[in-house]
PDB file of C-alpha atoms and ligand atoms in Angstrom:
ATOM      1  CA  ILE M   1      89.977 105.499 109.983  1.00  0.00           C
ATOM      2  CA  THR M   2      89.873 109.269 110.233  1.00  0.00           C
ATOM      3  CA  LEU M   3      86.702 111.238 110.135  1.00  0.00           C
ATOM      4  CA  ILE M   4      87.393 114.730 108.826  1.00  0.00           C
ATOM      5  CA  GLY M   5      84.513 117.146 109.471  1.00  0.00           C
ATOM      6  CA  ARG M   6      83.535 120.510 110.716  1.00  0.00           C
ATOM      7  CA  ARG M   7      82.427 119.216 114.118  1.00  0.00           C
ATOM      8  CA  LYS M   8      83.202 116.313 116.349  1.00  0.00           C
ATOM      9  CA  LEU M   9      80.696 113.467 116.352  1.00  0.00           C
ATOM     10  CA  GLU M  10      79.876 112.265 119.856  1.00  0.00           C
ATOM     11  CA  GLY M  11      78.887 108.793 120.865  1.00  0.00           C
ATOM     12  CA  SER M  12      80.214 105.277 121.348  1.00  0.00           C
ATOM     13  CA  LEU M  13      79.759 104.613 117.596  1.00  0.00           C
ATOM     14  CA  TYR M  14      82.858 106.743 117.023  1.00  0.00           C
ATOM     15  CA  SER M  15      85.008 105.361 119.795  1.00  0.00           C
ATOM     16  CA  ASN M  16      87.366 103.522 117.425  1.00  0.00           C
ATOM     17  CA  VAL M  17      88.017 106.199 114.882  1.00  0.00           C
ATOM     18  CA  SER M  18      90.188 109.272 114.856  1.00  0.00           C
ATOM     19  CA  GLN M  19      88.406 112.558 114.377  1.00  0.00           C
ATOM     20  CA  GLU M  20      89.852 115.725 112.867  1.00  0.00           C
ATOM     21  CA  VAL M  21      87.827 118.921 113.144  1.00  0.00           C
ATOM     22  CA  VAL M  22      88.699 121.274 110.313  1.00  0.00           C
ATOM     23  CA  ASP M  23      87.648 124.668 108.977  1.00  0.00           C
ATOM     24  CA  PHE M  24      86.886 124.036 105.299  1.00  0.00           C
ATOM     25  CA  GLU M  25      87.394 127.766 104.619  1.00  0.00           C
ATOM     26  CA  LYS M  26      91.008 127.378 105.809  1.00  0.00           C
ATOM     27  CA  LEU M  27      91.681 123.844 104.787  1.00  0.00           C
ATOM     28  CA  ASP M  28      95.362 124.420 104.028  1.00  0.00           C
ATOM     29  CA  GLU M  29      95.789 124.738 107.831  1.00  0.00           C
ATOM     30  CA  SER M  30      94.674 121.150 108.180  1.00  0.00           C
ATOM     31  CA  VAL M  31      96.978 119.481 105.657  1.00  0.00           C
ATOM     32  CA  ALA M  32      98.143 117.005 108.362  1.00  0.00           C
ATOM     33  CA  ALA M  33      94.635 115.624 108.803  1.00  0.00           C
ATOM     34  CA  PHE M  34      94.735 114.302 105.267  1.00  0.00           C
ATOM     35  CA  GLN M  35      98.152 112.591 105.573  1.00  0.00           C
ATOM     36  CA  GLY M  36      98.676 108.850 105.238  1.00  0.00           C
ATOM     37  CA  HIS M  37      95.290 107.479 104.132  1.00  0.00           C
ATOM     38  CA  ASP M  38      94.984 104.906 101.341  1.00  0.00           C
ATOM     39  CA  VAL M  39      91.360 105.543 100.439  1.00  0.00           C
ATOM     40  CA  GLY M  40      89.256 108.692 100.843  1.00  0.00           C
ATOM     41  CA  PHE M  41      85.485 108.828 100.977  1.00  0.00           C
ATOM     42  CA  CYS M  42      83.898 112.243 100.390  1.00  0.00           C
ATOM     43  CA  CYS M  43      80.261 112.811 101.408  1.00  0.00           C
ATOM     44  CA  LEU M  44      80.386 116.575 101.705  1.00  0.00           C
ATOM     45  CA  GLY M  45      77.295 118.429 100.731  1.00  0.00           C
ATOM     46  CA  THR M  46      74.765 121.018 101.661  1.00  0.00           C
ATOM     47  CA  THR M  47      71.590 122.385 100.061  1.00  0.00           C
ATOM     48  CA  LYS M  48      70.839 125.610  98.294  1.00  0.00           C
ATOM     49  CA  ALA M  49      68.072 126.259 100.875  1.00  0.00           C
ATOM     50  CA  LYS M  50      70.507 126.018 103.733  1.00  0.00           C
ATOM     51  CA  ALA M  51      73.637 127.627 102.242  1.00  0.00           C
ATOM     52  CA  GLY M  52      72.370 129.852  99.428  1.00  0.00           C
ATOM     53  CA  VAL M  53      73.573 129.672  95.842  1.00  0.00           C
ATOM     54  CA  ASP M  54      77.176 130.734  96.567  1.00  0.00           C
ATOM     55  CA  GLY M  55      77.373 128.539  99.658  1.00  0.00           C
ATOM     56  CA  PHE M  56      76.169 125.539  97.738  1.00  0.00           C
ATOM     57  CA  VAL M  57      78.897 125.992  95.068  1.00  0.00           C
ATOM     58  CA  ARG M  58      81.504 126.589  97.795  1.00  0.00           C
ATOM     59  CA  VAL M  59      80.647 123.391  99.708  1.00  0.00           C
ATOM     60  CA  ASP M  60      79.520 120.937  97.046  1.00  0.00           C
ATOM     61  CA  ARG M  61      82.219 121.838  94.508  1.00  0.00           C
ATOM     62  CA  ASP M  62      85.073 123.869  96.050  1.00  0.00           C
ATOM     63  CA  TYR M  63      85.404 122.156  99.431  1.00  0.00           C
ATOM     64  CA  VAL M  64      85.125 118.784  97.659  1.00  0.00           C
ATOM     65  CA  GLU M  65      87.910 119.669  95.191  1.00  0.00           C
ATOM     66  CA  HIS M  66      90.170 121.037  97.930  1.00  0.00           C
ATOM     67  CA  SER M  67      89.652 117.941 100.091  1.00  0.00           C
ATOM     68  CA  ALA M  68      90.499 115.722  97.127  1.00  0.00           C
ATOM     69  CA  ARG M  69      93.716 117.629  96.467  1.00  0.00           C
ATOM     70  CA  LEU M  70      94.871 117.452 100.043  1.00  0.00           C
ATOM     71  CA  ALA M  71      94.027 113.747 100.191  1.00  0.00           C
ATOM     72  CA  LYS M  72      96.055 113.127  97.068  1.00  0.00           C
ATOM     73  CA  ALA M  73      98.978 115.088  98.471  1.00  0.00           C
ATOM     74  CA  GLY M  74      98.726 113.027 101.613  1.00  0.00           C
ATOM     75  CA  GLY M  75      99.123 109.766  99.718  1.00  0.00           C
ATOM     76  CA  CYS M  76      95.541 108.701  98.992  1.00  0.00           C
ATOM     77  CA  HIS M  77      95.322 106.597  95.825  1.00  0.00           C
ATOM     78  CA  HIS M  78      91.612 105.852  95.622  1.00  0.00           C
ATOM     79  CA  PHE M  79      89.035 108.586  96.074  1.00  0.00           C
ATOM     80  CA  VAL M  80      85.386 107.837  96.345  1.00  0.00           C
ATOM     81  CA  LEU M  81      83.033 110.805  95.755  1.00  0.00           C
ATOM     82  CA  GLN M  82      79.382 110.893  96.676  1.00  0.00           C
ATOM     83  CA  SER M  83      77.842 112.884  93.828  1.00  0.00           C
ATOM     84  CA  GLY M  84      74.217 112.784  92.736  1.00  0.00           C
ATOM     85  CA  LYS M  85      71.965 111.381  90.040  1.00  0.00           C
ATOM     86  CA  GLY M  86      72.171 113.310  86.844  1.00  0.00           C
ATOM     87  CA  ALA M  87      75.359 115.206  87.674  1.00  0.00           C
ATOM     88  CA  ASN M  88      76.622 116.789  84.474  1.00  0.00           C
ATOM     89  CA  SER M  89      78.885 119.792  84.111  1.00  0.00           C
ATOM     90  CA  SER M  90      77.104 120.718  80.834  1.00  0.00           C
ATOM     91  CA  SER M  91      73.669 120.637  82.335  1.00  0.00           C
ATOM     92  CA  ARG M  92      71.354 123.666  82.155  1.00  0.00           C
ATOM     93  CA  PHE M  93      70.244 122.860  85.683  1.00  0.00           C
ATOM     94  CA  PHE M  94      72.248 124.557  88.440  1.00  0.00           C
ATOM     95  CA  TYR M  95      72.291 121.650  90.892  1.00  0.00           C
ATOM     96  CA  LEU M  96      73.312 119.051  88.308  1.00  0.00           C
ATOM     97  CA  ARG M  97      75.947 121.340  86.793  1.00  0.00           C
ATOM     98  CA  VAL M  98      77.621 122.065  90.114  1.00  0.00           C
ATOM     99  CA  LYS M  99      77.664 118.367  90.958  1.00  0.00           C
ATOM    100  CA  GLY M 100      79.109 117.624  87.540  1.00  0.00           C
ATOM    101  CA  GLU M 101      81.784 120.306  87.955  1.00  0.00           C
ATOM    102  CA  ALA M 102      82.772 118.725  91.281  1.00  0.00           C
ATOM    103  CA  GLU M 103      83.072 115.328  89.588  1.00  0.00           C
ATOM    104  CA  ASP M 104      85.284 116.802  86.775  1.00  0.00           C
ATOM    105  CA  ARG M 105      87.540 118.527  89.220  1.00  0.00           C
ATOM    106  CA  VAL M 106      87.983 115.489  91.416  1.00  0.00           C
ATOM    107  CA  GLN M 107      88.802 113.383  88.348  1.00  0.00           C
ATOM    108  CA  ALA M 108      91.355 115.987  87.288  1.00  0.00           C
ATOM    109  CA  VAL M 109      93.252 115.562  90.587  1.00  0.00           C
ATOM    110  CA  GLY M 110      94.626 112.335  89.120  1.00  0.00           C
ATOM    111  CA  PHE M 111      94.034 109.538  91.607  1.00  0.00           C
ATOM    112  CA  ASP M 112      95.085 106.020  90.584  1.00  0.00           C
ATOM    113  CA  ARG M 113      91.444 105.199  90.989  1.00  0.00           C
ATOM    114  CA  CYS M 114      88.505 107.573  91.254  1.00  0.00           C
ATOM    115  CA  SER M 115      84.949 106.339  91.954  1.00  0.00           C
ATOM    116  CA  ILE M 116      81.915 108.498  91.517  1.00  0.00           C
ATOM    117  CA  PHE M 117      78.667 107.455  93.180  1.00  0.00           C
ATOM    118  CA  ARG M 118      75.482 109.009  91.796  1.00  0.00           C
ATOM    119  CA  PRO M 119      72.686 108.061  94.189  1.00  0.00           C
ATOM    120  CA  ALA M 120      69.127 109.323  93.680  1.00  0.00           C
ATOM    121  CA  VAL M 121      67.190 110.707  96.655  1.00  0.00           C
ATOM    122  CA  LEU M 122      68.925 109.647  99.853  1.00  0.00           C
ATOM    123  CA  LEU M 123      66.616 108.129 102.469  1.00  0.00           C
ATOM    124  CA  CYS M 124      67.705 108.803 105.980  1.00  0.00           C
ATOM    125  CA  ASP M 125      66.365 110.012 109.330  1.00  0.00           C
ATOM    126  CA  ARG M 126      67.794 113.404 109.348  1.00  0.00           C
ATOM    127  CA  GLN M 127      66.984 115.456 112.381  1.00  0.00           C
ATOM    128  CA  GLU M 128      67.170 118.808 110.651  1.00  0.00           C
ATOM    129  CA  SER M 129      65.178 117.834 107.620  1.00  0.00           C
ATOM    130  CA  ARG M 130      62.528 120.374 106.769  1.00  0.00           C
ATOM    131  CA  PRO M 131      58.881 119.345 106.486  1.00  0.00           C
ATOM    132  CA  ALA M 132      58.871 119.304 102.715  1.00  0.00           C
ATOM    133  CA  GLU M 133      61.824 116.977 102.697  1.00  0.00           C
ATOM    134  CA  TRP M 134      60.187 114.846 105.331  1.00  0.00           C
ATOM    135  CA  MET M 135      57.052 114.540 103.140  1.00  0.00           C
ATOM    136  CA  ALA M 136      59.214 113.675 100.181  1.00  0.00           C
ATOM    137  CA  GLN M 137      60.991 111.047 102.147  1.00  0.00           C
ATOM    138  CA  LYS M 138      57.823 109.497 103.468  1.00  0.00           C
ATOM    139  CA  PHE M 139      56.298 109.523  99.983  1.00  0.00           C
ATOM    140  CA  LEU M 140      59.452 108.147  98.384  1.00  0.00           C
ATOM    141  CA  GLY M 141      59.522 105.572 101.127  1.00  0.00           C
ATOM    142  CA  VAL M 142      56.357 104.133  99.650  1.00  0.00           C
ATOM    143  CA  VAL M 143      57.497 104.580  96.070  1.00  0.00           C
ATOM    144  CA  ALA M 144      60.788 102.979  97.034  1.00  0.00           C
ATOM    145  CA  LEU M 145      58.890  99.871  98.096  1.00  0.00           C
ATOM    146  CA  VAL M 146      57.299  99.566  94.688  1.00  0.00           C
ATOM    147  CA  PHE M 147      60.256 100.658  92.562  1.00  0.00           C
ATOM    148  CA  PRO M 148      63.183  99.888  94.889  1.00  0.00           C
ATOM    149  CA  THR M 149      65.986 101.061  92.616  1.00  0.00           C
ATOM    150  CA  ALA M 150      64.500 103.900  90.631  1.00  0.00           C
ATOM    151  CA  LEU M 151      64.109 107.025  92.733  1.00  0.00           C
ATOM    152  CA  SER M 152      65.825 106.601  96.007  1.00  0.00           C
ATOM    153  CA  VAL M 153      68.413 104.747  98.007  1.00  0.00           C
ATOM    154  CA  PRO M 154      68.962 104.417 101.737  1.00  0.00           C
ATOM    155  CA  THR M 155      72.178 105.980 103.024  1.00  0.00           C
ATOM    156  CA  VAL M 156      73.276 102.667 104.578  1.00  0.00           C
ATOM    157  CA  THR M 157      73.040 101.013 101.160  1.00  0.00           C
ATOM    158  CA  VAL M 158      75.285 103.737  99.683  1.00  0.00           C
ATOM    159  CA  ALA M 159      77.818 103.225 102.459  1.00  0.00           C
ATOM    160  CA  GLN M 160      77.815  99.470 102.064  1.00  0.00           C
ATOM    161  CA  ALA M 161      78.186  99.803  98.278  1.00  0.00           C
ATOM    162  CA  MET M 162      81.165 102.146  98.774  1.00  0.00           C
ATOM    163  CA  LEU M 163      82.866  99.636 101.064  1.00  0.00           C
ATOM    164  CA  ASN M 164      82.173  96.704  98.740  1.00  0.00           C
ATOM    165  CA  HIS M 165      83.445  98.718  95.839  1.00  0.00           C
ATOM    166  CA  VAL M 166      86.783  99.725  97.371  1.00  0.00           C
ATOM    167  CA  VAL M 167      87.771  96.143  98.313  1.00  0.00           C
ATOM    168  CA  MET M 168      87.055  94.941  94.761  1.00  0.00           C
ATOM    169  CA  PRO M 169      90.088  94.955  92.461  1.00  0.00           C
ATOM    170  CA  GLY M 170      89.867  97.614  89.769  1.00  0.00           C
ATOM    171  CA  LYS M 171      89.798  96.799  86.042  1.00  0.00           C
ATOM    172  CA  GLU M 172      93.148  96.842  84.212  1.00  0.00           C
ATOM    173  CA  GLY M 173      93.685 100.316  82.808  1.00  0.00           C
ATOM    174  CA  GLN M 174      90.450 101.810  84.165  1.00  0.00           C
ATOM    175  CA  LYS M 175      90.914 104.727  86.525  1.00  0.00           C
ATOM    176  CA  VAL M 176      87.413 106.213  86.740  1.00  0.00           C
ATOM    177  CA  TYR M 177      84.306 104.342  87.929  1.00  0.00           C
ATOM    178  CA  VAL M 178      80.830 105.722  87.866  1.00  0.00           C
ATOM    179  CA  LEU M 179      78.066 104.025  89.804  1.00  0.00           C
ATOM    180  CA  GLU M 180      74.493 104.993  89.116  1.00  0.00           C
ATOM    181  CA  ASN M 181      71.600 104.436  91.487  1.00  0.00           C
ATOM    182  CA  ALA M 182      70.682 100.921  90.295  1.00  0.00           C
ATOM    183  CA  GLY M 183      74.308  99.818  90.519  1.00  0.00           C
ATOM    184  CA  ILE M 184      74.534 101.234  94.033  1.00  0.00           C
ATOM    185  CA  HIS M 185      71.516  99.220  95.080  1.00  0.00           C
ATOM    186  CA  ALA M 186      72.925  96.047  93.580  1.00  0.00           C
ATOM    187  CA  LEU M 187      76.412  96.491  95.135  1.00  0.00           C
ATOM    188  CA  GLY M 188      75.029  97.780  98.472  1.00  0.00           C
ATOM    189  CA  GLN M 189      72.958  94.621  99.024  1.00  0.00           C
ATOM    190  CA  ALA M 190      75.827  92.236  98.215  1.00  0.00           C
ATOM    191  CA  LYS M 191      77.493  90.986 101.376  1.00  0.00           C
TER     192      LYS M 191
HETATM  193  C1  NAG V 201      85.794  99.198 119.198  1.00  0.00           C
HETATM  194  O1  NAG V 201      86.826  98.209 119.261  1.00  0.00           O
HETATM  195  C2  NAG V 201      86.611  97.179 120.226  1.00  0.00           C
HETATM  196  C3  NAG V 201      87.838  96.303 120.258  1.00  0.00           C
HETATM  197  O2  NAG V 201      88.170  95.831 118.986  1.00  0.00           O
HETATM  198  C4  NAG V 201      85.306  96.435 119.873  1.00  0.00           C
HETATM  199  O3  NAG V 201      85.057  95.464 120.825  1.00  0.00           O
HETATM  200  C5  NAG V 201      84.154  97.413 119.763  1.00  0.00           C
HETATM  201  O4  NAG V 201      83.030  96.734 119.336  1.00  0.00           O
HETATM  202  C6  NAG V 201      84.463  98.550 118.867  1.00  0.00           C
HETATM  203  N1  NAG V 201      83.401  99.563 118.885  1.00  0.00           N
HETATM  204  C7  NAG V 201      82.738  99.947 117.824  1.00  0.00           C
HETATM  205  C8  NAG V 201      81.663 100.964 118.037  1.00  0.00           C
HETATM  206  O5  NAG V 201      82.991  99.529 116.687  1.00  0.00           O
HETATM  207  C1  NAG V 202      75.068 116.568  79.811  1.00  0.00           C
HETATM  208  O1  NAG V 202      74.234 117.584  79.510  1.00  0.00           O
HETATM  209  C2  NAG V 202      74.307 118.042  78.100  1.00  0.00           C
HETATM  210  C3  NAG V 202      73.526 119.296  77.968  1.00  0.00           C
HETATM  211  O2  NAG V 202      72.193 119.093  78.409  1.00  0.00           O
HETATM  212  C4  NAG V 202      73.851 116.869  77.253  1.00  0.00           C
HETATM  213  O3  NAG V 202      74.005 117.254  75.876  1.00  0.00           O
HETATM  214  C5  NAG V 202      74.721 115.667  77.495  1.00  0.00           C
HETATM  215  O4  NAG V 202      74.205 114.523  76.766  1.00  0.00           O
HETATM  216  C6  NAG V 202      74.680 115.336  78.945  1.00  0.00           C
HETATM  217  N1  NAG V 202      75.599 114.256  79.242  1.00  0.00           N
HETATM  218  C7  NAG V 202      75.227 113.124  79.827  1.00  0.00           C
HETATM  219  C8  NAG V 202      76.324 112.090  80.032  1.00  0.00           C
HETATM  220  O5  NAG V 202      74.114 112.878  80.125  1.00  0.00           O
END
């Protein structure tokens, strides 16, 4: 297992994985990091608030596409992309359009199998979350109790669903798999 990211993660949780620190602006310098993996999981993403409009497009679409291309060149045959609910390259809404464009570009890379996860609001304890996000998370935390699959999904559920998905055999002749929020819940709870 290789974690490819822009900074090294510290702690015993990561003691058994390789880590490659890369500069996503100069990703072609890190071709070797992408070599020799069967399956790739891409959870890259930022927010417009943090990165601005251009930065958001750069990270959520361009870095994602570039990573997918290097993974393919390195031998990866199954790519799993974390996208978002409502992603649609024809959408009038900026966020959904950029996410949809990223999906289209990753599909175009031509993996044997390409899986697109479209979770709703991700529930996690994020240190850097801003107060508005914190409020939304607390509120959704309650809503999520009442409507567990509609509006949100915990990050651990998404991770478990991704793992369960990649070990399942694909369907004959089907290359692209799209998992919506309800399907992620169902698959993420299966052991
Ligand atoms: C790392 O591997 C060792 C040996 O297999 C295992 O005992 C340990 O629990 C692993 N650590 C983590 C964080 O997975
Ligand atoms: C994507 O957005 C377009 C424009 O709003 C819409 O016509 C189309 O039905 C959407 N596609 C999906 C799969 O929702």
